[in-house]
PDB file of C-alpha atoms in Angstrom:
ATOM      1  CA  UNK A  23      -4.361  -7.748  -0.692  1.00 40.00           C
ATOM      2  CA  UNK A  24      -9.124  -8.959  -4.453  1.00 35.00           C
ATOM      3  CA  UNK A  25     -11.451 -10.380  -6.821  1.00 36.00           C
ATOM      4  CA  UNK A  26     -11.978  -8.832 -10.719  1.00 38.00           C
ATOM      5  CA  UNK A  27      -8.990  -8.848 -12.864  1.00 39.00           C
ATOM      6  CA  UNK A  28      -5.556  -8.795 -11.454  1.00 44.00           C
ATOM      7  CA  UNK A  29      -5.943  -8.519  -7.843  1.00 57.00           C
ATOM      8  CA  UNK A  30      -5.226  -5.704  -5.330  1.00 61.00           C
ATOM      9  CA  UNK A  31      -3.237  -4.855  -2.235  1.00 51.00           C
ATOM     10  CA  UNK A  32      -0.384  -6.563  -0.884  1.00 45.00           C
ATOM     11  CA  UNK A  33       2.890  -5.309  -0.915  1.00 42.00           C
ATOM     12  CA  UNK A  34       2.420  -3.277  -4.442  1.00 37.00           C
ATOM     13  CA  UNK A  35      -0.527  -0.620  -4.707  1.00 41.00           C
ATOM     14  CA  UNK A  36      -2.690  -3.395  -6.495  1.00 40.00           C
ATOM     15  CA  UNK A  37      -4.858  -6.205  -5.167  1.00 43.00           C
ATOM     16  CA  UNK A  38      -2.825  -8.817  -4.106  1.00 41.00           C
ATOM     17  CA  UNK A  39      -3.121 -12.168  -6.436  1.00 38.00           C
ATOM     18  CA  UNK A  40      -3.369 -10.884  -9.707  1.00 35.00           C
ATOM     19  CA  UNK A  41      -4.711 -13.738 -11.953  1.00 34.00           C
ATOM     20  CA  UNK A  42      -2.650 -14.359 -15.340  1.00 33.00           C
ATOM     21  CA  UNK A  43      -3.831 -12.708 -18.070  1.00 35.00           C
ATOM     22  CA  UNK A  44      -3.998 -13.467 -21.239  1.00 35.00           C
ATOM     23  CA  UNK A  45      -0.385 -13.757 -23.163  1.00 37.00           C
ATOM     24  CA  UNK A  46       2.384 -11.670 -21.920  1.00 36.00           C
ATOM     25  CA  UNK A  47       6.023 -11.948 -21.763  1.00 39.00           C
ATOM     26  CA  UNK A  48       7.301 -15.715 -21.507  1.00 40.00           C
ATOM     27  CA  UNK A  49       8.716 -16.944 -18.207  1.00 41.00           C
ATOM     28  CA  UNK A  50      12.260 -18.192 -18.533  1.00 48.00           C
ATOM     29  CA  UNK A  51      13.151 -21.368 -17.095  1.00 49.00           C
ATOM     30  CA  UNK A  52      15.632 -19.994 -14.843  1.00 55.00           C
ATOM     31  CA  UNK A  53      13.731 -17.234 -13.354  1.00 49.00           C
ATOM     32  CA  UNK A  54      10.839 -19.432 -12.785  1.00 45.00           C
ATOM     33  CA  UNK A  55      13.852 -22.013 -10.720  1.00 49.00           C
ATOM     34  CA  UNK A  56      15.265 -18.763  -9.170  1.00 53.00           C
ATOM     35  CA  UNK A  57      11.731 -17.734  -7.797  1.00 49.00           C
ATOM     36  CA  UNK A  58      10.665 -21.423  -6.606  1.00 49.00           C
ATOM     37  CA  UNK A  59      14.065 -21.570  -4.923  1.00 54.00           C
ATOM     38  CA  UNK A  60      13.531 -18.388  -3.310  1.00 53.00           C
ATOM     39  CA  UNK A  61       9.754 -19.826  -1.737  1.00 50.00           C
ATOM     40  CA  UNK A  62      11.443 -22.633  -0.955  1.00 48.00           C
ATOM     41  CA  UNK A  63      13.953 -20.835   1.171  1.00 49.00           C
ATOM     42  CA  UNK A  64      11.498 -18.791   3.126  1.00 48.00           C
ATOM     43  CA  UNK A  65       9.731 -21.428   4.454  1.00 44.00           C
ATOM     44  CA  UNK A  66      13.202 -23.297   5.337  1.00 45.00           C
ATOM     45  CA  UNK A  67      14.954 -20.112   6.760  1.00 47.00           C
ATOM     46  CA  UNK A  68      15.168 -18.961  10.320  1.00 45.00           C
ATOM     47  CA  UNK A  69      13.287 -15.918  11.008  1.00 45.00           C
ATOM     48  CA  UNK A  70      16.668 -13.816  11.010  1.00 47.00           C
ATOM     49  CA  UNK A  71      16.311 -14.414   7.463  1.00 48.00           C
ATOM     50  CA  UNK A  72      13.256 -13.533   6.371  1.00 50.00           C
ATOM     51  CA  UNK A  73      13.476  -9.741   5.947  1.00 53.00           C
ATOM     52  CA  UNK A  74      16.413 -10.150   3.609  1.00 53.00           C
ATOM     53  CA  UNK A  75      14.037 -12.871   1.343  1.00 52.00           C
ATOM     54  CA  UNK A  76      11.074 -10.529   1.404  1.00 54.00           C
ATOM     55  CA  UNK A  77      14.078  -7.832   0.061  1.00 53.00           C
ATOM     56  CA  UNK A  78      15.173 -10.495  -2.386  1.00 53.00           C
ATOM     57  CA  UNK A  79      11.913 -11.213  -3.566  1.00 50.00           C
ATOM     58  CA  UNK A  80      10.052  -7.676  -4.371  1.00 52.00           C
ATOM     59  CA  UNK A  81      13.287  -6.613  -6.282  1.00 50.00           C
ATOM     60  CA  UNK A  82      12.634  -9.792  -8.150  1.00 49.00           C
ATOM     61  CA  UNK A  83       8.999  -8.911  -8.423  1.00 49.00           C
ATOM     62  CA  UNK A  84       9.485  -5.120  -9.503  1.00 49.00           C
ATOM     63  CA  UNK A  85      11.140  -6.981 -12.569  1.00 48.00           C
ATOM     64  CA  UNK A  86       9.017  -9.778 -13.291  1.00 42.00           C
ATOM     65  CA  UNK A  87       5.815  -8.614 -15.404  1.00 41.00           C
ATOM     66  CA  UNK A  88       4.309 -11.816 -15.586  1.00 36.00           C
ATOM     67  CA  UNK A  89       3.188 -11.647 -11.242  1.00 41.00           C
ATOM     68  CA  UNK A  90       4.381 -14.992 -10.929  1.00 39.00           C
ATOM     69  CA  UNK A  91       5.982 -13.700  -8.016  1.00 42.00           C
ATOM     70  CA  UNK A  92       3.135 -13.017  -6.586  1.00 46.00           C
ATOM     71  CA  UNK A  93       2.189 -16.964  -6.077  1.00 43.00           C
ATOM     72  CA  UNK A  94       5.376 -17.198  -4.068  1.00 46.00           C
ATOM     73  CA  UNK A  95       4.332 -17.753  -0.340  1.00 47.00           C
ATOM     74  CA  UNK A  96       7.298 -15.978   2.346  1.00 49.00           C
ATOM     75  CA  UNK A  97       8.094 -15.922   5.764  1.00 47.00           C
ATOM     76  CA  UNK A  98       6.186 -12.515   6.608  1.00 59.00           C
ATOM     77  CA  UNK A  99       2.626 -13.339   4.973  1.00 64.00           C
ATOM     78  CA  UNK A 100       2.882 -10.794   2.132  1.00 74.00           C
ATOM     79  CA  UNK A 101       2.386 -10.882  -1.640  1.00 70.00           C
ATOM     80  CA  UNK A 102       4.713  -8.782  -3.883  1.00 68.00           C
ATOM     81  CA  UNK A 103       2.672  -6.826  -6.912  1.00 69.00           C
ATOM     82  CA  UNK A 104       3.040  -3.930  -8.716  1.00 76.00           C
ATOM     83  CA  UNK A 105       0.878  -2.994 -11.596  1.00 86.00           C
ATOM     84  CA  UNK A 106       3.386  -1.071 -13.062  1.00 84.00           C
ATOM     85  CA  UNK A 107       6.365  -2.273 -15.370  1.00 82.00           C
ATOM     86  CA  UNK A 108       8.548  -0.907 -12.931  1.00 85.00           C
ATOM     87  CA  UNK A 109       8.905   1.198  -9.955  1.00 91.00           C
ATOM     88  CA  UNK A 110      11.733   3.841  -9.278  1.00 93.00           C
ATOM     89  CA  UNK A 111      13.594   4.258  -5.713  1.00 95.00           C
ATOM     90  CA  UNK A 112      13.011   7.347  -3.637  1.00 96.00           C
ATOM     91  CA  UNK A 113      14.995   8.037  -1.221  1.00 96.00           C
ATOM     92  CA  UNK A 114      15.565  11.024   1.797  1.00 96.00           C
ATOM     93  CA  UNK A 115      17.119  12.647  -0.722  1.00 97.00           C
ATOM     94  CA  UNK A 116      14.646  12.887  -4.048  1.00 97.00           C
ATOM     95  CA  UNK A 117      11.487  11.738  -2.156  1.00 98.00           C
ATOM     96  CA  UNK A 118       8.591  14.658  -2.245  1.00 98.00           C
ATOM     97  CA  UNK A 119       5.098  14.403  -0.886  1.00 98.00           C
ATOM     98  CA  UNK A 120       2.891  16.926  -2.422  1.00 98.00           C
ATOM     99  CA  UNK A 121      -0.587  18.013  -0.175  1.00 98.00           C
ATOM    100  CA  UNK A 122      -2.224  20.265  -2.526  1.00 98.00           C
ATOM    101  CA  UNK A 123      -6.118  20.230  -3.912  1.00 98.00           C
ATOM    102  CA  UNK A 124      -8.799  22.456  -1.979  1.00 98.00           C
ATOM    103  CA  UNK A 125      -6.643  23.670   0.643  1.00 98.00           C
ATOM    104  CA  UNK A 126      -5.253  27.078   1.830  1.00 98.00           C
ATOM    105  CA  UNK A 127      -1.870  26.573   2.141  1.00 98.00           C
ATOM    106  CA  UNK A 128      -0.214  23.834  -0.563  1.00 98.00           C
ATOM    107  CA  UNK A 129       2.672  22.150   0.548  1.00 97.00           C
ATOM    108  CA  UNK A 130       5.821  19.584  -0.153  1.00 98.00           C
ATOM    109  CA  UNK A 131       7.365  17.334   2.281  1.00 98.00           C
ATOM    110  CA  UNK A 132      10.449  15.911   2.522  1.00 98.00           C
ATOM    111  CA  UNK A 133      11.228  12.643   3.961  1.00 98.00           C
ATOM    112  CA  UNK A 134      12.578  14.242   7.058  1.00 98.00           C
ATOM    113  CA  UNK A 135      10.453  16.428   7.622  1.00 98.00           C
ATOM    114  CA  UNK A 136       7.825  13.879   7.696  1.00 98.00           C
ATOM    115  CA  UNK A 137      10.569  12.321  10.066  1.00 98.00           C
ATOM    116  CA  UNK A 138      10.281  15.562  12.140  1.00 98.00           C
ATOM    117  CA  UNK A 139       6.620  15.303  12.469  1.00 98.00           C
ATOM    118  CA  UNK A 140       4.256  13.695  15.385  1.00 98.00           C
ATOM    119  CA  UNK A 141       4.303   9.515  14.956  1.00 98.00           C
ATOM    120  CA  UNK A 142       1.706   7.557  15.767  1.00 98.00           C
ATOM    121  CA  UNK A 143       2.278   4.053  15.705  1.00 98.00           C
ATOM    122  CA  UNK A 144      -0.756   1.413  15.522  1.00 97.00           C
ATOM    123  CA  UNK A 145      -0.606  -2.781  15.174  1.00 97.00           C
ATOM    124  CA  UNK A 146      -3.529  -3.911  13.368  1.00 97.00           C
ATOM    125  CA  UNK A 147      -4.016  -7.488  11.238  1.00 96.00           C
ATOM    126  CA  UNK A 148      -3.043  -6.787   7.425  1.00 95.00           C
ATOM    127  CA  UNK A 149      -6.150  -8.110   5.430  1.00 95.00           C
ATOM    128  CA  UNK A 150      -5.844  -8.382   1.726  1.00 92.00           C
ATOM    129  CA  UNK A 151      -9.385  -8.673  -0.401  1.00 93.00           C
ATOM    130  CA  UNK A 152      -7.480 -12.116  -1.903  1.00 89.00           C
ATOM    131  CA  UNK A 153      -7.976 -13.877   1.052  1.00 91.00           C
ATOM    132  CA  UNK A 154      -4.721 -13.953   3.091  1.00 90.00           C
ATOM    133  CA  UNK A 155      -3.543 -11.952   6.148  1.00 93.00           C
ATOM    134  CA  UNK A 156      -0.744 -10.974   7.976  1.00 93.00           C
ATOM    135  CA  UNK A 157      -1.640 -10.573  12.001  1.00 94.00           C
ATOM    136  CA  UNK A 158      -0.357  -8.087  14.171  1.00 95.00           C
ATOM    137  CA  UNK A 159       1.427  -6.030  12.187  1.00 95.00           C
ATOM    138  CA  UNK A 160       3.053  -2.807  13.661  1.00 97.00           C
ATOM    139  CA  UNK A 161       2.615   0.383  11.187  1.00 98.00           C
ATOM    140  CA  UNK A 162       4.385   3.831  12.229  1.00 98.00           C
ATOM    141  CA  UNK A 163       3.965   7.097  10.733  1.00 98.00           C
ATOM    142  CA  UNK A 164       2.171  10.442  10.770  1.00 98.00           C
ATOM    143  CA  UNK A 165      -2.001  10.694  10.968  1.00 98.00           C
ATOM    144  CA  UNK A 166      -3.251  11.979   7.806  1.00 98.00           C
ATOM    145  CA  UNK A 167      -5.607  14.135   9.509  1.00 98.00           C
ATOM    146  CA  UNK A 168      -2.638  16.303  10.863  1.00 98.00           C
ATOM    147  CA  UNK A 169      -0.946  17.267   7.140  1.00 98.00           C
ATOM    148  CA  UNK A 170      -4.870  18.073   6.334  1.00 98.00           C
ATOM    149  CA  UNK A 171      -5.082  20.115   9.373  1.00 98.00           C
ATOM    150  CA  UNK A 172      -1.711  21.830   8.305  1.00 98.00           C
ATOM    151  CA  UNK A 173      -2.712  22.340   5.139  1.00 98.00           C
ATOM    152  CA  UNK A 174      -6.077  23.912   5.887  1.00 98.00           C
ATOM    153  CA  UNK A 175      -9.232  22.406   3.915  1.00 98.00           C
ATOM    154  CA  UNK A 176     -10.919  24.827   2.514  1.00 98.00           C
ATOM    155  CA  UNK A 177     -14.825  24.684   2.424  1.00 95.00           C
ATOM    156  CA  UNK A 178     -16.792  22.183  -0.058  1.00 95.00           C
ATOM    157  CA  UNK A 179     -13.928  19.730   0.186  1.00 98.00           C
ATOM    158  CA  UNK A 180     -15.503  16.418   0.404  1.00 98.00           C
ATOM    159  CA  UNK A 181     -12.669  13.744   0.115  1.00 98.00           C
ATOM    160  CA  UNK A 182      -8.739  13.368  -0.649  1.00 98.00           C
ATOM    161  CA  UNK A 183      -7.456  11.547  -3.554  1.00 98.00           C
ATOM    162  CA  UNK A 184      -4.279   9.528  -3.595  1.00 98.00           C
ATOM    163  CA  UNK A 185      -1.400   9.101  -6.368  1.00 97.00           C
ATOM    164  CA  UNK A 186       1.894   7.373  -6.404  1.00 97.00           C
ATOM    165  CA  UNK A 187       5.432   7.273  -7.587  1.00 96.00           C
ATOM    166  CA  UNK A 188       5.033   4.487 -10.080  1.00 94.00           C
ATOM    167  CA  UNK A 189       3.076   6.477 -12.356  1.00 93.00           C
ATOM    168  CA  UNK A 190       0.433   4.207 -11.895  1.00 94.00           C
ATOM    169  CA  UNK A 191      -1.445   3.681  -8.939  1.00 95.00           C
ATOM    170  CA  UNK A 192      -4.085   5.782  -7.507  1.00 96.00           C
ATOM    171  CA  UNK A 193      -6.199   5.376  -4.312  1.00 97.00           C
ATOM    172  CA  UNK A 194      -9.008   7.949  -2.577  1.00 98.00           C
ATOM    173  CA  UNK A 195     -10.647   8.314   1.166  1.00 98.00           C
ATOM    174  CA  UNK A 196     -13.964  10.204   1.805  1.00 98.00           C
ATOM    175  CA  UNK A 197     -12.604  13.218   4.201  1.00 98.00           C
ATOM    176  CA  UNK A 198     -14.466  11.452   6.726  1.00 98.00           C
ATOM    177  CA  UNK A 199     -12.332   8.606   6.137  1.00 98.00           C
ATOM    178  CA  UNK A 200      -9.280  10.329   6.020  1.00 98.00           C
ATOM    179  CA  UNK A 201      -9.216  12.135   9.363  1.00 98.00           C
ATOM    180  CA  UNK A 202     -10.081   8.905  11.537  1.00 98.00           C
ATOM    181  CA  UNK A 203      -7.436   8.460  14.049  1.00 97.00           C
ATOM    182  CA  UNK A 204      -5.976   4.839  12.492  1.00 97.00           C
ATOM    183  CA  UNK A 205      -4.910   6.264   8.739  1.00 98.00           C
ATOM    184  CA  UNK A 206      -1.728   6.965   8.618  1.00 98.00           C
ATOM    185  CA  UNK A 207       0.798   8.395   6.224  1.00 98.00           C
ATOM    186  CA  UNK A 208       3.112   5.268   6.901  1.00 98.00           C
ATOM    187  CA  UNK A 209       7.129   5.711   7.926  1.00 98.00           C
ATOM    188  CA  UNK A 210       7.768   2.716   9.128  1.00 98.00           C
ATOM    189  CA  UNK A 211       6.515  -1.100   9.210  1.00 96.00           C
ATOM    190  CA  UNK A 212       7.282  -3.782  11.777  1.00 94.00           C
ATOM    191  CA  UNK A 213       9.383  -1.424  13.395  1.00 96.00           C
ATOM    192  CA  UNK A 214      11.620  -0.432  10.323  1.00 96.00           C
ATOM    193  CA  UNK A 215      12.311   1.830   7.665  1.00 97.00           C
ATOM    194  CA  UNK A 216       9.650   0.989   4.676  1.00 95.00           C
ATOM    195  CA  UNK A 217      11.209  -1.045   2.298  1.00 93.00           C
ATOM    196  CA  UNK A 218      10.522  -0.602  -1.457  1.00 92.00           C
ATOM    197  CA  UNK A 219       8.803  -3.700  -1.903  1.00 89.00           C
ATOM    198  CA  UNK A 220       6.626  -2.958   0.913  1.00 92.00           C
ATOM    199  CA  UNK A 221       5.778   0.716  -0.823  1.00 94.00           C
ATOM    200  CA  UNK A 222       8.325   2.757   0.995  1.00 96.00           C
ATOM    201  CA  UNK A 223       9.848   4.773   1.524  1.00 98.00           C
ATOM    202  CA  UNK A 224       6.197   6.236   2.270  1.00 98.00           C
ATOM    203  CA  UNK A 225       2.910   4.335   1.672  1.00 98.00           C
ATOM    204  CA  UNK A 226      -0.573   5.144   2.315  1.00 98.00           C
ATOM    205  CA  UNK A 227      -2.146   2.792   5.880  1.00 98.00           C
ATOM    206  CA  UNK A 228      -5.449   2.415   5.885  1.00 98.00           C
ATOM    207  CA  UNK A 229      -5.901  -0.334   9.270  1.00 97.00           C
ATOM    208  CA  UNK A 230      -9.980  -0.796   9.039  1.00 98.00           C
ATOM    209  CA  UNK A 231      -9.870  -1.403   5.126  1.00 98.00           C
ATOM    210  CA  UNK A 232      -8.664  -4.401   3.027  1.00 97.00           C
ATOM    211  CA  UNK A 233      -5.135  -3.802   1.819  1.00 95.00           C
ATOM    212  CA  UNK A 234      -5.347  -2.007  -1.485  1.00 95.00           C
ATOM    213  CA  UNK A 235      -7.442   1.359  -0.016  1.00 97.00           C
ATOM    214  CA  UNK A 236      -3.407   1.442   1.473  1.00 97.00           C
ATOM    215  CA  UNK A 237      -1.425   2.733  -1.537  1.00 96.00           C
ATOM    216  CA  UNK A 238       2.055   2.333  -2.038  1.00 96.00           C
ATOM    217  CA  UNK A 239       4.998   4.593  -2.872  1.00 96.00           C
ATOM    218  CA  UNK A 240       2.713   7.377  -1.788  1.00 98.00           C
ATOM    219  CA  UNK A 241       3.794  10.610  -3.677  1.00 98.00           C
ATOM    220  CA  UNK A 242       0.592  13.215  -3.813  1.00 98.00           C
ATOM    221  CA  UNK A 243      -2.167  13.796  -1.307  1.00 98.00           C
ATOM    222  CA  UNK A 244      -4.943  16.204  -3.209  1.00 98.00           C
ATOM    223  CA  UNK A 245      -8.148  17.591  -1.317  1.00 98.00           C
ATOM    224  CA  UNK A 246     -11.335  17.173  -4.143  1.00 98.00           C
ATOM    225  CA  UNK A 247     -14.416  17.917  -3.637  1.00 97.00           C
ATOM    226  CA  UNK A 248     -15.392  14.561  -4.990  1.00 97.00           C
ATOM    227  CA  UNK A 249     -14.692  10.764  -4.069  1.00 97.00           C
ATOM    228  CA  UNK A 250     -12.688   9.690  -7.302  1.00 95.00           C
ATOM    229  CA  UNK A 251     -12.305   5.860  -7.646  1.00 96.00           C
ATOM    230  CA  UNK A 252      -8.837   4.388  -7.537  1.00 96.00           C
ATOM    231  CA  UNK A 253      -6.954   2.074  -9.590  1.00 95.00           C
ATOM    232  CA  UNK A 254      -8.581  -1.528  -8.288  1.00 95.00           C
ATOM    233  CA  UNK A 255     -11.746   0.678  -8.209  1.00 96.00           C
ATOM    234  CA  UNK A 256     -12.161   1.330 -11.827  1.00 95.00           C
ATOM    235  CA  UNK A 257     -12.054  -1.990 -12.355  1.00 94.00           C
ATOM    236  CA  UNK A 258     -14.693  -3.324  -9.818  1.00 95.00           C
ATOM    237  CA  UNK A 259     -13.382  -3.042  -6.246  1.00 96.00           C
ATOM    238  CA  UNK A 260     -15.916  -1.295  -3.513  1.00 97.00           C
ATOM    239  CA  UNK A 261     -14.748   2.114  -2.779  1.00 97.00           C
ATOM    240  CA  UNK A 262     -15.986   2.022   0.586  1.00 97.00           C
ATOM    241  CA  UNK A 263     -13.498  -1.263   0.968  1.00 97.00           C
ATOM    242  CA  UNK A 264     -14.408  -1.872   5.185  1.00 98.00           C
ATOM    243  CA  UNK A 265     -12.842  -5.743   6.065  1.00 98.00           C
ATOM    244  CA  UNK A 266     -15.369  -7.872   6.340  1.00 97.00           C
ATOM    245  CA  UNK A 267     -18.341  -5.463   5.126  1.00 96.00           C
ATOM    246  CA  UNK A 268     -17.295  -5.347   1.965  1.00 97.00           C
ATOM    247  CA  UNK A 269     -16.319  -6.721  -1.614  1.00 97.00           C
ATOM    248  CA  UNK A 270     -18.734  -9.442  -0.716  1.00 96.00           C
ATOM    249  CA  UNK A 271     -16.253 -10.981   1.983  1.00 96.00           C
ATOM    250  CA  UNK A 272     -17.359 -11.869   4.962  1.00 95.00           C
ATOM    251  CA  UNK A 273     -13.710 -11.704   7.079  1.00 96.00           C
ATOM    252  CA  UNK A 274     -13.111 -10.465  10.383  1.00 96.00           C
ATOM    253  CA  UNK A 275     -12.158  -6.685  10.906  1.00 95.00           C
ATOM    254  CA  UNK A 276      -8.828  -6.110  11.672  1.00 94.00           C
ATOM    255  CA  UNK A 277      -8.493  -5.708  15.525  1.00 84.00           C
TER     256      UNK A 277
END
C-alpha cells in the first residue's frame, strides 16, 4: 500500500511496491526459485493454507533486502515490505507502547493491558496508494482516541506522531485525525492475533486512508504540537493521504 521511490503501505510500514533501486545485494538463484515457488503455491493452495504462506512469505521478506518479495502475489491480497534491513519480534512479554508528548499523564502499555482495554472492531477495504486492495477486511483493537483521552492532551497539542519497532518507520495524524471513531490501535486482523509480517503484534489502522498512514510494529504514540511528516512523506507522499482524494488517485473510499 504508492508512487515516488520505493513504495508505501502494505504489510510493512512502507508503501507497498517498492520499485528496484539502483544496485543492491544480488538475488541468488535459489531464493529467487524459493520465492516463485512460494507465489506459485498461493494461488494453487486451498484457502486453509493461505495464512501459513502469507507466514512463510513475510519471514522470507523480513530477510530479503532486495523487495523482490514484494512482486509475489498471495492468497490474502497483501504485499510484504519493510524498509528496514530487518525487523525484531515483540512479543506479550517485551512489547511496550509508549503515549507520551504534550500530555498530562505519560504512560507504557503492555500487550495485555492493551488486551484489557475496550475493542472496537471495524471491516473496511484495505487500499494501498500502489494500486491493489484487499476488500472487507476485519481490523480489531483499541480507538486511539481513548489512550489520548487517558493520557490527557494538554493544551496547544495539535497532532500525534507515530514511531515503530524497526527503528525505521515513522507515521503522524492531525489530532483531528486521530480521535475519529475508525483509527484504531490494531490487536487483531481478520479475526486473529497480528502476525509479524502484517506489523503485529500492534500496528497503527487508519480505515479512511491509503495503507501506509497505518504504521506497522507500532511502538510510540507522542502528542506534538505540530503535524511532522512520516517516512513515505519525506519522500513525496500527501500527508493528508484520504483514498481516493489523494496522491493524485482517483480510487474509491474504503466502505
Amino acid at each position: 500500500m504508492n508512487s515516488p521511490s520505493p513504495g508505501p503501505g502494505g504489510l510493512a510500514p512502507g508503501p507497498d511496491s517498492p520499485p528496484p533501486g539502483p544496485g543492491g545485494t544480488p538475488v541468488g538463484r535459489r531464493l529467487v526459485l524459493a520465492m516463485l515457488g512460494l507465489g506459485a503455491a498461493g494461488v494453487a493452495a486451498a484457502p486453509v493454507l493461505q495464512r501459513a504462506l502469507e507466514n512463510g512469505l513475510g519471514a522470507v521478506a523480513d530477510k530479503d533486502p532486495t523487495g523482490l518479495t514484494g512482486l509475489l502475489p498471495n492468497g490474502g491480497g497483501f504485499r510484504y515490505y519493510s524498509v528496514a534491513t530487518s525487523v525484531p519480534t515483540r512479543t506479550a512479554a517485551d512489547y511496550r507502547l509508549a503515549v507520551d508528548g504534550l500530555v498530562d499523564s505519560p504512560s507504557t502499555y503492555t500487550l495485555d493491558a492493551l488486551r484489557a482495554l475496550p475493542q472496537t472492531r471495524t471491516v473496511r477495504d484495505v487500499q494501498c496508494v500502489t494500486g491493489w486492495r484487499v476488500p472487507a477486511t476485519p481490523f480489531e483493537g483499541v480507538r486511539l482516541s481513548a489512550l489520548l483521552d487517558a493520557a490527557g492532551v494538554r493544551p496547544g497539542a495539535k497532532a500525534v506522531r507515530f514511531t515503530c519497532f524497526d527503528g525505521t518507520y515513522s507515521e503522524s495524524l492531525t489530532l483531528e485525525q486521530a480521535r475519529r471513531p475508525d483509527v484504531l490501535v490494531a490487536l487483531r486482523m481478520r479475526d486473529e492475533p497480528l502476525a509479524h509480517s502484517h506489523g503485529g503484534p500492534v500496528r497503527l489502522y487508519v480505515a479512511p486512508m491509503y495503507f501506509y498512514k497505518s504504521a506497522k510494529w507500532l511502538s510510540g504514540i507522542t502528542v506534538t504540537d505540530s503535524v511532522h511528516p512520516g517516512y513515505w512523506e519525506e519522500l513525496g507522499y500527501d500527508v493528508d493521504a484520504w483514498v481516493g482524494r489523494s496522491n493524485g488517485r482517483d480510487d474509491a473510499p474504503t466502505v
